[in-house]
Amino acid sequence: MAKFGEGDKRWIVADRADGTNVHNWHWAETNCLEWSRTFFRKLFANVVVADGDVSVTVKKVEKLDGEAYVNVRKGKVIPGYEIGVTLALESEVRGSNGKLLQKVDGAVEIPYISDENAGEDPEVRVTVKDSGEVGKRLKQVVVEKVKPVILEKVRVWVESMAKGGPVKDDLEAKKVVSQKNTSSINSNGNVNINGNNGNDSKKNEKSEGKKGFKTINLTERFNCRAKDLFEILMDENRWRGFTHSNAKISKEVGGEFCIFDGSVTGVNLELQEGKLIVQRWRFGSWLDGIQSTVRIVFEEPDSGVTVVKLTHSDVPEEDRYGNATVVENTERGWRDLIFQRIRAMFSFGI
């Protein structure tokens, strides 16, 4: 080991007199709440939606509370946020001659926008300060016409956070510099920044293709017969019951399924009643083309006791929005939203 001050200068975390976080090797957290407020104000500036005799204007972002931050380490962006947003609305109703008949104020509240649910549209609550027929008409326009516009703009913010939020430009600038340095060093045949020679770079390319995916392995015990548990997992009505969400499940090999209100879709690859389920799974929040494989093996070591061995392979570490909690959330979903709820609802607890 080199003595202090005599380390290899190629080492990526060299001592810096200016304290620079080289290549973002260390954790660097940036508070994005104020940036998000400014971002939302710009997003919703001059937003007007018209529908026949009604026009709705987003007057302002009335409130944006919570927390929003971006963590960066080794150039990897990990956004985190839990915010609530309230938008002030002004609606106008005009007659056939274009004359203004009535103005009505209202609001749209989005109580919870979270990085854990980045692939899903958040809840939107609409209020209109008129309880009559005009109010009903205005609320209908907001729900049918204005809400999709608002959700689309929220997705723009989510994608911006995934790219680094306020530090995006700085990250891209560093990436360009890093790529130029690596390219010049490799073309000269010298040792590159990470200390690899030209031969090692080929190995890195091969291993890179395997990176970015994980396998989840779980073993769960249930107080029931394997056949009963198999039937529950393949029955769309029972899925609706224990998940409290819509489900459509084919019981045929090659048949498709759609669960958790469409958040998860897939195909049955292999089915052996009471013994095996193999399926192709895909979450809507994943990048296009990415699919995982679920393999569930049922065993009955004792009478009335079933052991489930789950292998969920090719789970991406990040979703399309850059959230790096996909594997953790997927494992938690299997434990808490599927297995534990089955135990509770069907009294299969051990």
Short mmCIF file of C-alpha atoms in Angstrom, two decimals:
data_model
loop_
_atom_site.label_atom_id
_atom_site.label_comp_id
_atom_site.label_asym_id
_atom_site.label_seq_id
_atom_site.Cartn_x
_atom_site.Cartn_y
_atom_site.Cartn_z
CA MET A 1 0.00 0.00 0.00
CA ALA A 2 1.35 3.44 -0.88
CA LYS A 3 2.12 5.89 1.88
CA PHE A 4 -0.10 8.90 2.34
CA GLY A 5 0.57 11.38 -0.44
CA GLU A 6 2.29 8.78 -2.63
CA GLY A 7 -0.76 7.19 -4.19
CA ASP A 8 -1.17 6.52 -7.89
CA LYS A 9 -2.27 9.81 -9.47
CA ARG A 10 -4.58 7.93 -11.83
CA TRP A 11 -6.76 6.96 -8.85
CA ILE A 12 -10.12 8.51 -9.35
CA VAL A 13 -10.50 9.87 -5.81
CA ALA A 14 -7.28 11.83 -5.57
CA ASP A 15 -6.86 14.52 -2.90
CA ARG A 16 -7.92 17.87 -4.31
CA ALA A 17 -6.89 21.19 -2.88
CA ASP A 18 -10.11 22.70 -4.28
CA GLY A 19 -12.29 19.96 -2.82
CA THR A 20 -13.71 19.01 -6.23
CA ASN A 21 -15.87 15.85 -6.27
CA VAL A 22 -14.09 14.23 -9.24
CA HIS A 23 -16.47 12.35 -11.56
CA ASN A 24 -19.07 12.55 -8.74
CA TRP A 25 -17.44 9.56 -7.05
CA HIS A 26 -18.77 10.66 -3.68
CA TRP A 27 -22.46 11.16 -2.93
CA ALA A 28 -23.57 14.63 -3.99
CA GLU A 29 -27.10 15.63 -2.96
CA THR A 30 -28.88 18.66 -4.37
CA ASN A 31 -32.09 20.08 -2.91
CA CYS A 32 -34.52 20.49 -5.82
CA LEU A 33 -37.59 21.87 -4.06
CA GLU A 34 -37.13 25.53 -5.01
CA TRP A 35 -36.02 24.51 -8.51
CA SER A 36 -39.19 22.41 -8.78
CA ARG A 37 -41.37 25.36 -7.78
CA THR A 38 -39.82 27.46 -10.52
CA PHE A 39 -40.08 24.56 -12.99
CA PHE A 40 -43.81 24.09 -12.27
CA ARG A 41 -44.50 27.83 -12.54
CA LYS A 42 -42.93 27.83 -16.01
CA LEU A 43 -44.72 24.60 -16.99
CA PHE A 44 -48.15 26.01 -16.18
CA ALA A 45 -47.64 29.56 -17.41
CA ASN A 46 -50.34 30.53 -19.92
CA VAL A 47 -52.04 27.13 -19.92
CA VAL A 48 -55.55 27.56 -21.37
CA VAL A 49 -57.86 24.72 -22.38
CA ALA A 50 -61.06 25.46 -24.28
CA ASP A 51 -64.05 23.21 -24.90
CA GLY A 52 -66.90 24.84 -26.78
CA ASP A 53 -68.44 27.52 -24.59
CA VAL A 54 -66.01 26.89 -21.71
CA SER A 55 -62.37 27.89 -21.28
CA VAL A 56 -60.20 26.99 -18.29
CA THR A 57 -57.01 28.85 -17.38
CA VAL A 58 -54.36 27.74 -14.88
CA LYS A 59 -53.87 31.02 -13.02
CA LYS A 60 -50.90 29.98 -10.90
CA VAL A 61 -49.16 27.27 -8.92
CA GLU A 62 -50.73 28.04 -5.59
CA LYS A 63 -48.70 25.62 -3.52
CA LEU A 64 -45.90 23.08 -3.91
CA ASP A 65 -44.78 21.42 -0.68
CA GLY A 66 -42.82 18.36 0.33
CA GLU A 67 -39.29 17.33 -0.55
CA ALA A 68 -37.39 16.90 -3.79
CA TYR A 69 -33.72 16.13 -4.22
CA VAL A 70 -31.24 14.51 -6.59
CA ASN A 71 -28.40 12.27 -5.46
CA VAL A 72 -25.47 11.75 -7.81
CA ARG A 73 -22.70 9.21 -7.37
CA LYS A 74 -20.25 8.12 -10.03
CA GLY A 75 -22.37 9.96 -12.57
CA LYS A 76 -25.51 7.99 -11.65
CA VAL A 77 -28.61 10.08 -10.95
CA ILE A 78 -30.94 8.92 -8.17
CA PRO A 79 -33.92 11.26 -7.78
CA GLY A 80 -36.08 11.30 -4.67
CA TYR A 81 -39.27 13.24 -4.14
CA GLU A 82 -42.60 13.34 -2.34
CA ILE A 83 -44.44 16.52 -3.21
CA GLY A 84 -47.98 17.86 -3.28
CA VAL A 85 -49.12 20.49 -5.78
CA THR A 86 -52.16 22.78 -5.88
CA LEU A 87 -53.08 24.75 -9.00
CA ALA A 88 -55.51 27.68 -9.02
CA LEU A 89 -58.00 27.66 -11.92
CA GLU A 90 -60.23 30.28 -13.50
CA SER A 91 -63.05 29.17 -15.78
CA GLU A 92 -65.17 31.24 -18.13
CA VAL A 93 -68.51 30.39 -19.70
CA ARG A 94 -69.52 32.32 -22.80
CA GLY A 95 -72.71 32.48 -24.83
CA SER A 96 -73.08 31.65 -28.52
CA ASN A 97 -72.26 35.26 -29.35
CA GLY A 98 -69.00 35.07 -27.41
CA LYS A 99 -70.27 37.23 -24.56
CA LEU A 100 -68.94 36.34 -21.12
CA LEU A 101 -71.74 34.88 -19.02
CA GLN A 102 -69.96 33.71 -15.88
CA LYS A 103 -66.54 33.31 -14.26
CA VAL A 104 -65.90 30.54 -11.75
CA ASP A 105 -62.76 29.85 -9.72
CA GLY A 106 -61.55 26.38 -8.93
CA ALA A 107 -58.51 24.31 -8.06
CA VAL A 108 -56.69 21.13 -8.95
CA GLU A 109 -54.87 19.32 -6.16
CA ILE A 110 -52.28 16.62 -6.76
CA PRO A 111 -51.70 15.46 -3.18
CA TYR A 112 -48.90 12.94 -3.76
CA ILE A 113 -46.26 12.79 -6.48
CA SER A 114 -43.58 10.29 -5.45
CA ASP A 115 -40.50 8.71 -7.00
CA GLU A 116 -41.82 5.31 -5.88
CA ASN A 117 -44.77 5.75 -8.27
CA ALA A 118 -42.93 7.49 -11.10
CA GLY A 119 -44.43 5.20 -13.73
CA GLU A 120 -48.01 5.87 -12.66
CA ASP A 121 -50.23 8.93 -12.97
CA PRO A 122 -50.84 10.53 -9.56
CA GLU A 123 -54.27 11.18 -8.06
CA VAL A 124 -55.88 14.44 -9.21
CA ARG A 125 -58.63 16.16 -7.19
CA VAL A 126 -60.80 18.81 -8.81
CA THR A 127 -62.87 21.45 -7.00
CA VAL A 128 -65.10 24.13 -8.54
CA LYS A 129 -66.63 26.97 -6.56
CA ASP A 130 -70.08 26.53 -8.03
CA SER A 131 -72.51 23.81 -7.00
CA GLY A 132 -75.04 24.39 -9.78
CA GLU A 133 -75.31 23.17 -13.35
CA VAL A 134 -72.54 25.52 -14.51
CA GLY A 135 -70.24 24.10 -11.85
CA LYS A 136 -70.97 20.54 -12.97
CA ARG A 137 -70.24 21.46 -16.57
CA LEU A 138 -66.97 23.15 -15.60
CA LYS A 139 -65.84 20.22 -13.46
CA GLN A 140 -66.54 17.85 -16.35
CA VAL A 141 -64.35 19.94 -18.67
CA VAL A 142 -61.53 20.04 -16.11
CA VAL A 143 -61.64 16.27 -15.59
CA GLU A 144 -61.92 15.36 -19.28
CA LYS A 145 -59.83 18.07 -20.94
CA VAL A 146 -57.62 19.83 -18.41
CA LYS A 147 -56.53 16.85 -16.30
CA PRO A 148 -54.67 15.08 -19.19
CA VAL A 149 -52.77 18.31 -19.92
CA ILE A 150 -51.78 18.64 -16.26
CA LEU A 151 -50.65 15.00 -16.03
CA GLU A 152 -48.54 15.38 -19.16
CA LYS A 153 -46.75 18.36 -17.66
CA VAL A 154 -46.19 16.48 -14.40
CA ARG A 155 -44.52 13.73 -16.45
CA VAL A 156 -42.21 16.35 -17.96
CA TRP A 157 -41.07 17.29 -14.45
CA VAL A 158 -40.63 13.61 -13.47
CA GLU A 159 -38.45 12.99 -16.52
CA SER A 160 -36.43 16.14 -15.81
CA MET A 161 -35.79 14.95 -12.25
CA ALA A 162 -34.65 11.56 -13.58
CA LYS A 163 -32.08 13.34 -15.76
CA GLY A 164 -30.66 15.31 -12.85
CA GLY A 165 -33.00 18.26 -12.38
CA PRO A 166 -30.97 21.41 -11.71
CA VAL A 167 -27.64 19.56 -12.08
CA LYS A 168 -28.44 18.08 -15.50
CA ASP A 169 -26.32 20.53 -17.51
CA ASP A 170 -23.35 20.06 -15.19
CA LEU A 171 -23.61 16.25 -15.48
CA GLU A 172 -23.77 16.34 -19.28
CA ALA A 173 -20.77 18.65 -19.46
CA LYS A 174 -18.74 16.30 -17.26
CA LYS A 175 -19.83 13.30 -19.33
CA VAL A 176 -18.58 14.92 -22.54
CA VAL A 177 -15.23 15.71 -20.94
CA SER A 178 -14.94 12.17 -19.57
CA GLN A 179 -15.73 10.61 -22.96
CA LYS A 180 -13.11 12.77 -24.68
CA ASN A 181 -10.47 11.82 -22.12
CA THR A 182 -11.24 8.11 -22.39
CA SER A 183 -11.25 8.20 -26.17
CA SER A 184 -7.88 9.95 -26.45
CA ILE A 185 -6.20 7.66 -23.96
CA ASN A 186 -7.46 4.44 -25.54
CA SER A 187 -6.53 5.53 -29.07
CA ASN A 188 -2.94 6.07 -27.90
CA GLY A 189 -2.82 2.60 -26.45
CA ASN A 190 -1.98 3.85 -22.96
CA VAL A 191 -3.54 2.90 -19.65
CA ASN A 192 -6.99 4.49 -19.41
CA ILE A 193 -8.54 6.38 -16.49
CA ASN A 194 -9.67 3.22 -14.70
CA GLY A 195 -6.28 1.55 -15.08
CA ASN A 196 -7.34 -0.93 -17.81
CA ASN A 197 -5.43 -1.62 -20.99
CA GLY A 198 -6.94 -2.07 -24.45
CA ASN A 199 -7.52 -5.82 -23.97
CA ASP A 200 -9.48 -5.29 -20.76
CA SER A 201 -11.84 -2.83 -22.47
CA LYS A 202 -13.28 -5.67 -24.57
CA LYS A 203 -14.09 -7.64 -21.44
CA ASN A 204 -15.83 -4.61 -20.01
CA GLU A 205 -18.04 -4.33 -23.09
CA LYS A 206 -19.20 -7.93 -22.69
CA SER A 207 -19.91 -7.58 -18.98
CA GLU A 208 -21.71 -4.26 -19.53
CA GLY A 209 -24.42 -6.11 -21.40
CA LYS A 210 -25.18 -8.11 -18.25
CA LYS A 211 -25.11 -5.17 -15.93
CA GLY A 212 -28.16 -3.20 -14.91
CA PHE A 213 -30.34 -6.23 -14.10
CA LYS A 214 -30.91 -8.22 -10.91
CA THR A 215 -32.57 -11.46 -9.82
CA ILE A 216 -34.97 -11.64 -6.87
CA ASN A 217 -35.11 -14.92 -4.93
CA LEU A 218 -37.78 -15.45 -2.27
CA THR A 219 -38.93 -18.48 -0.28
CA GLU A 220 -42.35 -18.23 1.38
CA ARG A 221 -44.38 -20.70 3.46
CA PHE A 222 -48.17 -20.99 3.50
CA ASN A 223 -50.69 -23.01 5.50
CA CYS A 224 -52.49 -24.54 2.51
CA ARG A 225 -52.26 -27.05 -0.30
CA ALA A 226 -50.07 -26.20 -3.27
CA LYS A 227 -53.03 -26.69 -5.61
CA ASP A 228 -55.08 -24.05 -3.77
CA LEU A 229 -52.29 -21.46 -3.88
CA PHE A 230 -51.70 -22.17 -7.58
CA GLU A 231 -55.39 -21.57 -8.31
CA ILE A 232 -55.39 -18.27 -6.41
CA LEU A 233 -52.42 -16.93 -8.38
CA MET A 234 -54.07 -17.92 -11.68
CA ASP A 235 -57.60 -16.67 -10.86
CA GLU A 236 -58.36 -13.09 -11.89
CA ASN A 237 -61.32 -12.75 -9.51
CA ARG A 238 -59.22 -13.68 -6.48
CA TRP A 239 -56.44 -11.36 -7.71
CA ARG A 240 -58.95 -8.52 -7.68
CA GLY A 241 -59.93 -9.52 -4.16
CA PHE A 242 -56.56 -9.61 -2.42
CA THR A 243 -54.90 -6.79 -4.42
CA HIS A 244 -57.94 -4.47 -4.56
CA SER A 245 -57.10 -3.75 -8.20
CA ASN A 246 -58.28 -4.82 -11.65
CA ALA A 247 -56.87 -8.01 -13.12
CA LYS A 248 -57.34 -10.11 -16.23
CA ILE A 249 -55.55 -13.47 -16.30
CA SER A 250 -55.50 -16.22 -18.90
CA LYS A 251 -55.13 -19.75 -17.57
CA GLU A 252 -53.62 -21.04 -20.81
CA VAL A 253 -49.97 -21.37 -21.83
CA GLY A 254 -49.27 -18.53 -24.25
CA GLY A 255 -52.18 -16.57 -22.82
CA GLU A 256 -51.72 -13.01 -21.61
CA PHE A 257 -52.39 -11.39 -18.25
CA CYS A 258 -52.79 -7.85 -16.98
CA ILE A 259 -52.69 -7.11 -13.22
CA PHE A 260 -52.50 -4.19 -10.78
CA ASP A 261 -54.76 -2.00 -12.94
CA GLY A 262 -52.56 -2.59 -15.98
CA SER A 263 -49.26 -1.69 -14.32
CA VAL A 264 -47.99 -5.24 -14.96
CA THR A 265 -48.54 -7.21 -18.15
CA GLY A 266 -47.17 -10.50 -19.41
CA VAL A 267 -47.57 -13.96 -20.91
CA ASN A 268 -47.83 -17.47 -19.45
CA LEU A 269 -44.80 -19.50 -20.58
CA GLU A 270 -45.29 -22.74 -18.60
CA LEU A 271 -48.05 -23.94 -16.26
CA GLN A 272 -48.13 -27.15 -14.20
CA GLU A 273 -51.10 -27.20 -11.84
CA GLY A 274 -49.98 -27.11 -8.22
CA LYS A 275 -46.32 -27.33 -9.23
CA LEU A 276 -45.02 -24.55 -11.47
CA ILE A 277 -45.82 -21.13 -12.94
CA VAL A 278 -43.42 -19.50 -15.42
CA GLN A 279 -44.39 -16.12 -16.82
CA ARG A 280 -42.94 -13.19 -18.72
CA TRP A 281 -43.48 -10.02 -16.67
CA ARG A 282 -43.22 -6.38 -17.67
CA PHE A 283 -43.92 -3.21 -15.69
CA GLY A 284 -45.27 -0.21 -17.59
CA SER A 285 -42.65 2.05 -16.00
CA TRP A 286 -39.74 0.08 -17.50
CA LEU A 287 -37.93 1.09 -20.67
CA ASP A 288 -39.48 -0.22 -23.89
CA GLY A 289 -38.46 -3.76 -24.78
CA ILE A 290 -37.40 -4.81 -21.27
CA GLN A 291 -39.07 -7.97 -19.95
CA SER A 292 -38.40 -10.12 -16.92
CA THR A 293 -39.08 -13.78 -16.13
CA VAL A 294 -41.01 -15.03 -13.10
CA ARG A 295 -40.62 -18.65 -12.01
CA ILE A 296 -42.72 -19.92 -9.09
CA VAL A 297 -42.12 -23.46 -7.83
CA PHE A 298 -44.65 -25.02 -5.42
CA GLU A 299 -43.54 -27.70 -2.92
CA GLU A 300 -45.47 -29.54 -0.16
CA PRO A 301 -42.88 -30.71 2.41
CA ASP A 302 -45.65 -31.50 4.93
CA SER A 303 -49.37 -32.09 4.67
CA GLY A 304 -51.17 -28.74 4.48
CA VAL A 305 -47.93 -26.75 4.16
CA THR A 306 -46.77 -25.23 0.88
CA VAL A 307 -43.38 -23.71 0.22
CA VAL A 308 -43.18 -21.27 -2.66
CA LYS A 309 -39.79 -20.63 -4.27
CA LEU A 310 -39.88 -17.49 -6.39
CA THR A 311 -37.18 -16.50 -8.87
CA HIS A 312 -37.78 -13.18 -10.63
CA SER A 313 -34.91 -12.65 -13.08
CA ASP A 314 -33.88 -9.82 -15.41
CA VAL A 315 -35.38 -7.10 -13.22
CA PRO A 316 -33.89 -3.75 -14.32
CA GLU A 317 -32.14 -1.65 -11.69
CA GLU A 318 -33.72 1.53 -13.09
CA ASP A 319 -37.02 2.43 -14.73
CA ARG A 320 -37.56 4.77 -17.67
CA TYR A 321 -37.56 7.75 -15.28
CA GLY A 322 -34.14 6.96 -13.79
CA ASN A 323 -35.46 5.72 -10.45
CA ALA A 324 -32.97 3.22 -9.02
CA THR A 325 -35.37 1.50 -6.59
CA VAL A 326 -37.00 -0.91 -9.06
CA VAL A 327 -35.53 -4.10 -7.58
CA GLU A 328 -36.35 -3.08 -3.99
CA ASN A 329 -39.89 -2.05 -4.89
CA THR A 330 -40.49 -5.25 -6.89
CA GLU A 331 -39.29 -7.47 -4.03
CA ARG A 332 -41.41 -5.48 -1.56
CA GLY A 333 -44.38 -5.86 -3.89
CA TRP A 334 -44.06 -9.65 -3.94
CA ARG A 335 -43.82 -9.81 -0.15
CA ASP A 336 -46.35 -7.19 0.91
CA LEU A 337 -48.82 -6.84 -1.97
CA ILE A 338 -49.04 -10.48 -3.04
CA PHE A 339 -47.82 -13.11 -0.56
CA GLN A 340 -48.73 -11.32 2.67
CA ARG A 341 -52.15 -10.29 1.37
CA ILE A 342 -52.88 -13.87 0.29
CA ARG A 343 -52.06 -15.05 3.81
CA ALA A 344 -54.30 -12.41 5.34
CA MET A 345 -57.28 -12.81 3.02
CA PHE A 346 -57.34 -16.59 2.76
CA SER A 347 -56.03 -17.36 6.29
CA PHE A 348 -52.97 -19.13 4.94
CA GLY A 349 -50.62 -17.65 7.55
CA ILE A 350 -47.99 -19.82 9.19
#
